[in-house]
Coordinates of C-alpha atoms in Angstrom, one line a residue:
X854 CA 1.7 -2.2 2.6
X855 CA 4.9 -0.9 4.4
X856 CA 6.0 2.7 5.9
X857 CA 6.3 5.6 3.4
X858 CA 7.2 8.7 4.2
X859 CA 5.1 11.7 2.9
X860 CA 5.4 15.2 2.7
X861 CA 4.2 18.9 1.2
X862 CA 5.4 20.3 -1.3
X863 CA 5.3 24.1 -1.8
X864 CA 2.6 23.8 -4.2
X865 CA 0.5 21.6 -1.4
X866 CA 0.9 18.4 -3.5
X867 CA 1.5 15.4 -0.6
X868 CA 4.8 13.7 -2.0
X869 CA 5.7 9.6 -1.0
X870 CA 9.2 8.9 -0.3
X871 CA 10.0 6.0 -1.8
X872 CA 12.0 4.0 0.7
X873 CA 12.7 0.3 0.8
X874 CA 13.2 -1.5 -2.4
X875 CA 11.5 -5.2 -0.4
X876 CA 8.6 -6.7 -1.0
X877 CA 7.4 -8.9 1.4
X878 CA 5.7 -12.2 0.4
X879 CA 4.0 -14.7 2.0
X880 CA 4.8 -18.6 2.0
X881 CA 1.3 -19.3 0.3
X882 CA 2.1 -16.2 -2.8
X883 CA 5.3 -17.5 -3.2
X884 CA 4.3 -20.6 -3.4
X885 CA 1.4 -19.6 -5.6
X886 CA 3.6 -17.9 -7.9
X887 CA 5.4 -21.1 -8.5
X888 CA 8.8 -19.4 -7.2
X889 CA 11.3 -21.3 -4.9
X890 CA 11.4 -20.0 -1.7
X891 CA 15.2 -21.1 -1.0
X892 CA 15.7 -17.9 -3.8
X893 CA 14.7 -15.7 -1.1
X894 CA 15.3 -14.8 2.5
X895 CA 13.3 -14.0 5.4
X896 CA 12.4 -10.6 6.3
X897 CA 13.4 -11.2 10.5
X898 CA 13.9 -14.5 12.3
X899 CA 10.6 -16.3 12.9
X900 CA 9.0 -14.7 10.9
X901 CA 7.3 -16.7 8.0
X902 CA 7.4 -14.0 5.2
X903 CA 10.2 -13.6 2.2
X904 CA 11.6 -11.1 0.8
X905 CA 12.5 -9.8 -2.6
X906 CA 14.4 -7.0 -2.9
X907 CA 13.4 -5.0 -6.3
X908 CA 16.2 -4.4 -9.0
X909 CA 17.5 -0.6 -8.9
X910 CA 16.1 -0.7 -12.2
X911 CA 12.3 -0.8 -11.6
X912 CA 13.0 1.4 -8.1
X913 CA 12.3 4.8 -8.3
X914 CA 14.8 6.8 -6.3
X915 CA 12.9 10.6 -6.4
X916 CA 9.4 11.7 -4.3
X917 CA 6.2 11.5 -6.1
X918 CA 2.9 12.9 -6.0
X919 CA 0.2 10.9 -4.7
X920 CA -2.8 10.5 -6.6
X921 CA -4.8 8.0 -4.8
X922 CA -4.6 5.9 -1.9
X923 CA -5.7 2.9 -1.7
X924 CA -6.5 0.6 1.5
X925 CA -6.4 -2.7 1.2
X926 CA -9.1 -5.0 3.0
X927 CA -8.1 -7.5 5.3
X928 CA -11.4 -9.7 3.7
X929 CA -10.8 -11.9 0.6
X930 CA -13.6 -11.4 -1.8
X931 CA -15.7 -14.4 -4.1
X932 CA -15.8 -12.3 -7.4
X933 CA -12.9 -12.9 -9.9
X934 CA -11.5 -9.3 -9.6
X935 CA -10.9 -6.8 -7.0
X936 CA -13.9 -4.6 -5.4
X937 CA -13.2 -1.2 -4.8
X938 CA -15.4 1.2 -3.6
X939 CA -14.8 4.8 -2.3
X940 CA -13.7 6.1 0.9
X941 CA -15.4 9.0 2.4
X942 CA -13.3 12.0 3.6
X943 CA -14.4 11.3 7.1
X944 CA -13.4 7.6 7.0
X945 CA -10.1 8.5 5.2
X946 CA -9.4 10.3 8.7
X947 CA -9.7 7.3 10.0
X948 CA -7.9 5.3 8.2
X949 CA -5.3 7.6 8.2
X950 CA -5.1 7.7 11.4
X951 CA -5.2 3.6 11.8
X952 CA -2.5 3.0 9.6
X953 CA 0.1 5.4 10.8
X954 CA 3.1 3.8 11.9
X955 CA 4.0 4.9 15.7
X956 CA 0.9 7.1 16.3
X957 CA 1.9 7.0 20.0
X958 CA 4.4 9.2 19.1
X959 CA 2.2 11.8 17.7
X960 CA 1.0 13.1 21.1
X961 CA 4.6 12.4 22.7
X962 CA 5.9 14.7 20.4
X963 CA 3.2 17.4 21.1
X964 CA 2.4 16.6 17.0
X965 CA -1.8 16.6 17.2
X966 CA -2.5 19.5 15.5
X967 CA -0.1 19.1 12.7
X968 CA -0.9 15.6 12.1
X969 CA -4.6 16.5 12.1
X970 CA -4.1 19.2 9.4
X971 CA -1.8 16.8 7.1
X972 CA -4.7 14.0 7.7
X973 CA -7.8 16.2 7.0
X974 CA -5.4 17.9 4.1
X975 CA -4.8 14.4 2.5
X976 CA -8.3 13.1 2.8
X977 CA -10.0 16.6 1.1
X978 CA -7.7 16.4 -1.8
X979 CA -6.6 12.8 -2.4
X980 CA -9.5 10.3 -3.7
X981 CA -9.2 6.7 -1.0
X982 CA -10.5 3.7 -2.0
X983 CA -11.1 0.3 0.0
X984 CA -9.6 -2.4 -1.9
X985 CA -10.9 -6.2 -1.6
X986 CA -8.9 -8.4 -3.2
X987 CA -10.3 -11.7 -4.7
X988 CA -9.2 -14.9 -2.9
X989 CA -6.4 -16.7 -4.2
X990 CA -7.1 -20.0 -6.0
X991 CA -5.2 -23.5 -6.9
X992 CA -6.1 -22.4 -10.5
X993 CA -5.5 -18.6 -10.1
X994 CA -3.5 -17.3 -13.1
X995 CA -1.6 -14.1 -11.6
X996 CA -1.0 -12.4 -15.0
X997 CA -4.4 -12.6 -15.7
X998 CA -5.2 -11.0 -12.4
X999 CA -2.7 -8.4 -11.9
X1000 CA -3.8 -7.3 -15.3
X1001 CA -7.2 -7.1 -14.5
X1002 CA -6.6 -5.0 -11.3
X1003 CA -4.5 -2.7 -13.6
X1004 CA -7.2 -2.3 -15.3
X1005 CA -9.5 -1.8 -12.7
X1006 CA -7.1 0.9 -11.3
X1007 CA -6.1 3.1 -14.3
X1008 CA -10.0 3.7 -14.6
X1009 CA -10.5 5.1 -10.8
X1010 CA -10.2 8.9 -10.9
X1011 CA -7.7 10.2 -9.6
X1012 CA -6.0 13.8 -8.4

């Protein structure tokens, strides 16, 4: 849920970057995870989100090839695990499009035609997904459900 960077490589695989080893939580996750909040700091002034920054150890340092993408739905679902359903290549466009970072610069840069090619190149060769996420409960056990969406994910096809 952050900026990556991405890229071709000669063999026309789209590489990630990884970038930032921070993941931002909110007051209500933390607070859900049973975690103490003092443990962490915030990600700007006023702003009401933590962060954690991952150990080096689970970071990996080196490009990778992306395999899938998935888009996470602002909507909560009422089912006890996540809903995913597939993306067309025309709405992956889109959503490509919607959730690049600075797009103003795009066309200040003279950049359409090579960020059209790179979009319609990752939505005809990478498989997207929309990703609803169930809502978050008093009683919700987290290992329970992260290994469920594991689960859930491993069995998606992917590149």
């Amino acid at each position: 849920n952050d900026v990556i960077a991405s890229q071709l490589s000669p063999d026309n695989n789209v590489l990630v970057t990884p970038a930032h080893r921070q993941i931002k939580l909110s007051p209500s996750i933390v607070q859900a995870l049973g975690l103490d909040h003092q443990t962490f700091s915030t990600t700007a002034p006023g702003v009401s989100k933590y962060s954690w920054h991952v150990p080096l150890e689970y970071f990996c340092p080196t490009a990778q090839p992306v395999v899938a993408i998935g888009i996470l739905s602002s909507e909560r679902n009422n089912s006890s695990v996540a809903q995913v359903t597939t993306i067309s290549p025309t709405q992956a466009m889109a959503e490509l499009l919607k959730n690049t970072y600075r797009k103003q610069l795009i066309s200040t840069l003279g950049h359409q035609a090579l960020a059209f090619r790179q979009f319609h190149h990752i939505a005809a060769t990478i498989p997207m997904y929309q990703v609803s996420l169930p809502k978050i409960t008093q009683s919700f056990d987290f290992a329970d459900y992260s290994a469920a969406i594991s689960r859930q994910m491993a069995e998606l096809p992917l590149r």
